[in-house]
Each structure stands twice: as C-alpha cells, then as structure tokens.
Amino acid sequence: MSLSLLILGGTSEGYALAAALDSAPGLRVISSLAGRTATPRRPAGACRIGGFGGIDGLGAYLATERIDAVIDATHPFASTMGWNAAAACDKAGVPLLRLERPAWVAGDYDRWAEVDDWQEAAGILDYAANRVLLALGRQDLDAFTPLRHLWFLIRSVDAPDPLPPFAHAEVLLARGPFSLDSERALLGAQAIDTIVCKNSGGTATDAKLTAARELGLRVIMRRRPKRPPLPTAATPDEAVTWVERLRGQAR
C-alpha cells in the first residue's frame, strides 16, 4: 500500500530524511520549505515553498494532497509552525512526528547565560559586553538596536533588508557548517567578547560554542520555545523507522 508523507523541512535533519526516503517504493514524499531564505537548498524529491495560511490552510493541503502522515522537521524555534501542524493533524486525524535534534547543554567550563527572549539578552549585554557576535538570523535583530554603545557583528545567511538602525555594526553573510578553526579565527580577529545565539542544537554551528569555551567568552543562549507534546525522533534514522512502522500498519 502506498503512503503519502509531508515533511515540514528546512533543517539538515529534514534534508537527510527526504534523501533517505526519496527512493523508497510505495512512498510519496513532499518536503515543504518556509522560503525565508532567498536561495533555499532544495531537498530530494518533491518540494513546495511557502506558508500554508495557518491551521486551516495546512488542513486543506493535507486533504487536497491526501497526506497520510506528517513529520515536523522544522527548526527548533519555528514554534508557530509546530503548533499549527499539531492542530491541523489532530483535526484531520493524520499521524504527526516531531523530528528534532537534541539541544546543546552547557559544560563545566562554558560561560552561558540562558534567556527566554531577546529583550532579556539585550539587558545582559547592556552591562556585560563590548563586541558582540549576533549569530541568530536576520529576523531577530531589533531588540539589540537600543544598545548604542556596543559593536555588533551580525552573521546571517541573507542580508537584513533593511538593516535595523544599529549605531555600530557589520554584517557577515555566511552559511554553516563552520569549522572550529574558522570560528577561532573569526572571534579572535574581531575581538568578540560575547556571542548571542539560539539553542538550535546540531553540529553545523556548534563550533562557535567550542571556540567560546576555549577563549573564555560569554555566550547568551536563548532557550527553545515550548512545543506541543508529540511523539519525537532525535535522528532521521529514527524518523525512517517511524515511517516504516506506519507503512507496516497500513498493509
């Protein structure tokens, strides 16, 4: 029996899952990307780009495309999509799995301050930083513009358009993964004393945390937002097992 699967993607795990399932017989896989970057990498197999229009829009898509199962492999901070997917799948009676990489955990020699929002992060920077690497994407910058006495290095895949009114800032366009050597060199050359980032987890961008530990730099880490309680897989292989189990039940 064939099965139609929708992957809400955009993460490395979503790409890996699409590649692993692309050639599976009797399985139709569609990946959906939010389209927030100008030139998104296309996953293996079929792909759609853009939003659904909330819970009702996603529900209509599930019905129109006759989707049998959904895997939410969106970024850990794409919480709105996560809640919408849970509501739409629950309403449609479609099984939903959350594929999410484990969060980073501070070690004994890390100098982390964990926060729940960017305003809290800005409050810490106001009295405890001079030169800051903002490694958090172009859509989360506004909270830091009032800090007129600080210098910021803004690292982003796409250029902020427009750039918020920072007093002192430089934009670095770059896409991970980043090596430990390159992160050491960047932090040293720019005399960075504080890194601000999200707890994205994974290995593509964790080298900055190792470099910060080695250099004794402060890290302000935003905690992940709450997600709906769902069956969860930590790796694409675990998600593949879940899909195979569904297929077995459908036979």
Short mmCIF file of C-alpha atoms in Angstrom, two decimals:
data_model
loop_
_atom_site.label_atom_id
_atom_site.label_comp_id
_atom_site.label_asym_id
_atom_site.label_seq_id
_atom_site.Cartn_x
_atom_site.Cartn_y
_atom_site.Cartn_z
CA MET A 1 0.00 0.00 0.00
CA SER A 2 1.35 3.45 -0.92
CA LEU A 3 1.72 6.23 1.65
CA SER A 4 1.94 10.00 1.16
CA LEU A 5 4.25 11.78 3.60
CA LEU A 6 4.66 15.51 4.15
CA ILE A 7 7.96 16.67 5.65
CA LEU A 8 7.87 20.15 7.13
CA GLY A 9 11.54 20.79 6.49
CA GLY A 10 14.28 23.37 6.25
CA THR A 11 16.69 21.76 8.71
CA SER A 12 19.61 19.44 7.96
CA GLU A 13 17.57 16.63 9.52
CA GLY A 14 14.69 17.34 7.15
CA TYR A 15 17.01 17.22 4.15
CA ALA A 16 18.58 13.97 5.34
CA LEU A 17 15.17 12.41 5.89
CA ALA A 18 13.95 13.39 2.43
CA ALA A 19 17.08 11.87 0.87
CA ALA A 20 16.68 8.65 2.88
CA LEU A 21 13.04 8.18 1.83
CA ASP A 22 13.15 9.55 -1.71
CA SER A 23 13.65 6.20 -3.43
CA ALA A 24 11.54 4.07 -1.10
CA PRO A 25 8.97 2.08 -3.11
CA GLY A 26 5.34 2.87 -2.48
CA LEU A 27 6.16 6.10 -0.66
CA ARG A 28 5.33 9.60 -1.93
CA VAL A 29 7.36 12.26 -0.14
CA ILE A 30 6.77 16.01 -0.31
CA SER A 31 9.04 18.45 1.53
CA SER A 32 7.72 21.88 2.46
CA LEU A 33 10.08 24.83 2.99
CA ALA A 34 9.04 28.12 4.55
CA GLY A 35 11.00 30.12 1.96
CA ARG A 36 12.61 32.52 4.44
CA THR A 37 15.98 32.44 2.66
CA ALA A 38 16.41 33.85 -0.82
CA THR A 39 18.01 30.73 -2.33
CA PRO A 40 16.93 27.72 -0.26
CA ARG A 41 18.61 24.39 -0.86
CA ARG A 42 16.10 22.04 -2.45
CA PRO A 43 15.63 18.64 -0.84
CA ALA A 44 15.45 15.32 -2.65
CA GLY A 45 12.08 14.55 -4.18
CA ALA A 46 9.06 16.79 -4.49
CA CYS A 47 9.15 20.20 -2.83
CA ARG A 48 6.83 23.12 -2.15
CA ILE A 49 7.95 26.54 -0.90
CA GLY A 50 5.90 28.99 1.13
CA GLY A 51 3.44 29.09 4.00
CA PHE A 52 0.14 27.24 4.23
CA GLY A 53 -2.01 30.01 5.67
CA GLY A 54 -2.35 28.83 9.24
CA ILE A 55 -4.08 25.79 10.67
CA ASP A 56 -6.98 25.80 8.21
CA GLY A 57 -4.66 26.24 5.23
CA LEU A 58 -2.49 23.33 6.30
CA GLY A 59 -5.60 21.22 6.94
CA ALA A 60 -6.84 21.96 3.44
CA TYR A 61 -3.47 21.00 1.98
CA LEU A 62 -3.49 17.69 3.85
CA ALA A 63 -6.91 16.91 2.44
CA THR A 64 -6.19 18.06 -1.12
CA GLU A 65 -2.89 16.15 -1.36
CA ARG A 66 -4.28 13.14 0.55
CA ILE A 67 -1.42 13.22 3.03
CA ASP A 68 -1.27 10.11 5.23
CA ALA A 69 1.41 11.27 7.70
CA VAL A 70 3.42 14.37 8.59
CA ILE A 71 6.89 14.80 10.04
CA ASP A 72 7.64 18.19 11.55
CA ALA A 73 11.36 18.69 10.90
CA THR A 74 11.28 22.47 11.17
CA HIS A 75 13.80 24.49 13.14
CA PRO A 76 13.50 24.21 16.94
CA PHE A 77 12.50 27.90 17.02
CA ALA A 78 9.77 27.59 14.35
CA SER A 79 7.24 27.12 17.13
CA THR A 80 4.23 28.63 15.32
CA MET A 81 4.53 26.04 12.55
CA GLY A 82 4.87 23.33 15.18
CA TRP A 83 1.64 24.29 16.94
CA ASN A 84 -0.20 24.73 13.63
CA ALA A 85 0.92 21.30 12.47
CA ALA A 86 -0.23 19.69 15.71
CA ALA A 87 -3.66 21.33 15.49
CA ALA A 88 -4.17 20.60 11.77
CA CYS A 89 -3.05 16.97 12.04
CA ASP A 90 -5.18 16.39 15.12
CA LYS A 91 -8.23 17.78 13.34
CA ALA A 92 -7.54 15.71 10.22
CA GLY A 93 -6.64 12.53 12.09
CA VAL A 94 -3.21 12.43 10.43
CA PRO A 95 -0.28 10.95 12.39
CA LEU A 96 2.41 13.52 13.25
CA LEU A 97 6.02 13.01 14.36
CA ARG A 98 8.38 15.71 15.59
CA LEU A 99 11.97 15.27 14.29
CA GLU A 100 14.16 17.46 16.47
CA ARG A 101 17.88 17.41 17.16
CA PRO A 102 18.88 17.43 20.84
CA ALA A 103 19.53 20.82 22.41
CA TRP A 104 23.02 21.98 23.35
CA VAL A 105 23.93 21.60 27.01
CA ALA A 106 26.45 23.79 28.82
CA GLY A 107 29.59 22.09 30.12
CA ASP A 108 31.66 22.80 33.22
CA TYR A 109 33.81 25.44 31.52
CA ASP A 110 31.12 27.20 29.50
CA ARG A 111 30.12 30.76 30.45
CA TRP A 112 26.48 30.65 29.41
CA ALA A 113 23.59 32.89 30.40
CA GLU A 114 20.32 31.28 29.28
CA VAL A 115 17.40 33.57 28.45
CA ASP A 116 13.79 33.22 27.27
CA ASP A 117 13.67 36.21 24.90
CA TRP A 118 15.88 38.75 23.15
CA GLN A 119 14.90 41.59 25.46
CA GLU A 120 16.39 39.64 28.36
CA ALA A 121 19.52 39.02 26.27
CA ALA A 122 19.81 42.74 25.47
CA GLY A 123 19.56 43.57 29.17
CA ILE A 124 22.58 41.36 29.90
CA LEU A 125 24.59 42.82 27.02
CA ASP A 126 23.89 46.35 28.23
CA TYR A 127 26.26 45.97 31.16
CA ALA A 128 28.41 42.95 30.28
CA ALA A 129 29.70 43.25 26.69
CA ASN A 130 31.64 45.39 24.25
CA ARG A 131 31.94 43.49 20.97
CA VAL A 132 29.19 41.02 20.19
CA LEU A 133 28.59 38.28 17.61
CA LEU A 134 24.87 38.05 16.86
CA ALA A 135 24.52 34.55 15.40
CA LEU A 136 20.75 34.43 15.39
CA GLY A 137 19.46 35.26 11.90
CA ARG A 138 18.26 38.46 10.29
CA GLN A 139 14.72 38.45 11.71
CA ASP A 140 15.64 38.78 15.40
CA LEU A 141 17.79 41.91 15.47
CA ASP A 142 15.53 44.74 16.57
CA ALA A 143 15.86 44.12 20.32
CA PHE A 144 19.57 44.99 20.16
CA THR A 145 19.44 48.33 18.32
CA PRO A 146 19.00 50.44 21.51
CA LEU A 147 22.46 49.31 22.68
CA ARG A 148 24.21 52.24 21.01
CA HIS A 149 27.49 51.80 22.90
CA LEU A 150 28.14 48.24 21.64
CA TRP A 151 29.64 46.95 18.41
CA PHE A 152 27.89 44.05 16.69
CA LEU A 153 28.97 41.51 14.11
CA ILE A 154 25.75 40.23 12.56
CA ARG A 155 26.14 36.82 10.92
CA SER A 156 23.29 35.82 8.63
CA VAL A 157 22.62 33.67 5.56
CA ASP A 158 20.85 36.58 3.83
CA ALA A 159 21.44 40.28 4.34
CA PRO A 160 18.96 42.06 6.64
CA ASP A 161 16.77 44.22 4.40
CA PRO A 162 16.58 46.78 5.72
CA LEU A 163 19.32 46.63 8.32
CA PRO A 164 17.91 47.83 11.67
CA PRO A 165 19.42 51.11 12.90
CA PHE A 166 22.47 49.88 14.79
CA ALA A 167 24.98 52.52 15.83
CA HIS A 168 27.96 50.23 15.24
CA ALA A 169 27.52 47.03 13.26
CA GLU A 170 28.99 44.94 10.47
CA VAL A 171 27.13 42.23 8.52
CA LEU A 172 28.83 38.93 7.69
CA LEU A 173 26.97 36.77 5.16
CA ALA A 174 27.75 33.11 5.76
CA ARG A 175 26.04 29.73 5.83
CA GLY A 176 27.17 26.88 8.12
CA PRO A 177 28.59 24.44 8.81
CA PHE A 178 31.52 26.34 10.34
CA SER A 179 34.79 24.70 11.34
CA LEU A 180 36.39 25.17 14.73
CA ASP A 181 39.47 26.76 13.17
CA SER A 182 37.39 29.31 11.25
CA GLU A 183 35.37 30.18 14.35
CA ARG A 184 38.51 30.66 16.45
CA ALA A 185 39.94 32.91 13.75
CA LEU A 186 36.74 34.97 13.41
CA LEU A 187 36.27 35.52 17.13
CA GLY A 188 39.91 36.46 17.57
CA ALA A 189 40.18 38.75 14.56
CA GLN A 190 37.02 40.64 15.55
CA ALA A 191 37.91 40.74 19.29
CA ILE A 192 34.50 39.30 20.16
CA ASP A 193 33.80 39.03 23.89
CA THR A 194 30.17 37.81 23.77
CA ILE A 195 28.14 35.54 21.47
CA VAL A 196 24.35 35.70 21.27
CA CYS A 197 22.61 32.71 19.71
CA LYS A 198 19.65 30.34 19.83
CA ASN A 199 19.86 26.84 21.24
CA SER A 200 19.50 25.31 17.81
CA GLY A 201 21.45 22.15 18.61
CA GLY A 202 23.22 20.06 15.99
CA THR A 203 26.75 20.13 14.66
CA ALA A 204 26.54 22.66 11.80
CA THR A 205 27.05 25.71 14.04
CA ASP A 206 28.27 24.33 17.37
CA ALA A 207 31.93 25.11 16.67
CA LYS A 208 31.37 28.67 17.90
CA LEU A 209 30.49 27.27 21.32
CA THR A 210 33.68 25.21 21.49
CA ALA A 211 35.71 28.23 20.41
CA ALA A 212 33.96 30.39 23.02
CA ARG A 213 34.79 27.85 25.73
CA GLU A 214 38.45 27.77 24.69
CA LEU A 215 38.69 31.56 24.60
CA GLY A 216 36.72 32.13 27.79
CA LEU A 217 33.99 34.11 26.03
CA ARG A 218 30.48 34.69 27.33
CA VAL A 219 27.55 33.08 25.48
CA ILE A 220 23.98 34.32 25.81
CA MET A 221 21.81 31.39 24.78
CA ARG A 222 18.09 31.64 24.08
CA ARG A 223 16.15 28.63 25.31
CA ARG A 224 13.91 26.77 22.90
CA PRO A 225 10.22 27.68 22.88
CA LYS A 226 7.65 25.17 24.05
CA ARG A 227 6.34 22.66 21.54
CA PRO A 228 3.17 20.56 21.63
CA PRO A 229 3.58 17.12 23.25
CA LEU A 230 4.19 14.74 20.35
CA PRO A 231 5.98 11.51 19.50
CA THR A 232 9.55 12.64 18.87
CA ALA A 233 12.56 11.35 16.93
CA ALA A 234 16.06 12.66 17.57
CA THR A 235 17.57 11.49 14.26
CA PRO A 236 16.45 10.92 10.67
CA ASP A 237 17.04 7.17 11.14
CA GLU A 238 14.52 7.14 13.99
CA ALA A 239 12.06 9.00 11.77
CA VAL A 240 12.54 6.45 8.98
CA THR A 241 11.72 3.69 11.47
CA TRP A 242 8.51 5.54 12.40
CA VAL A 243 7.51 5.78 8.73
CA GLU A 244 8.21 2.09 8.15
CA ARG A 245 6.08 1.24 11.17
CA LEU A 246 3.19 3.25 9.73
CA ARG A 247 3.55 1.52 6.41
CA GLY A 248 3.52 -1.85 8.10
CA GLN A 249 0.31 -0.97 9.96
CA ALA A 250 -1.33 0.15 6.70
CA ARG A 251 -0.73 -3.13 4.89
#
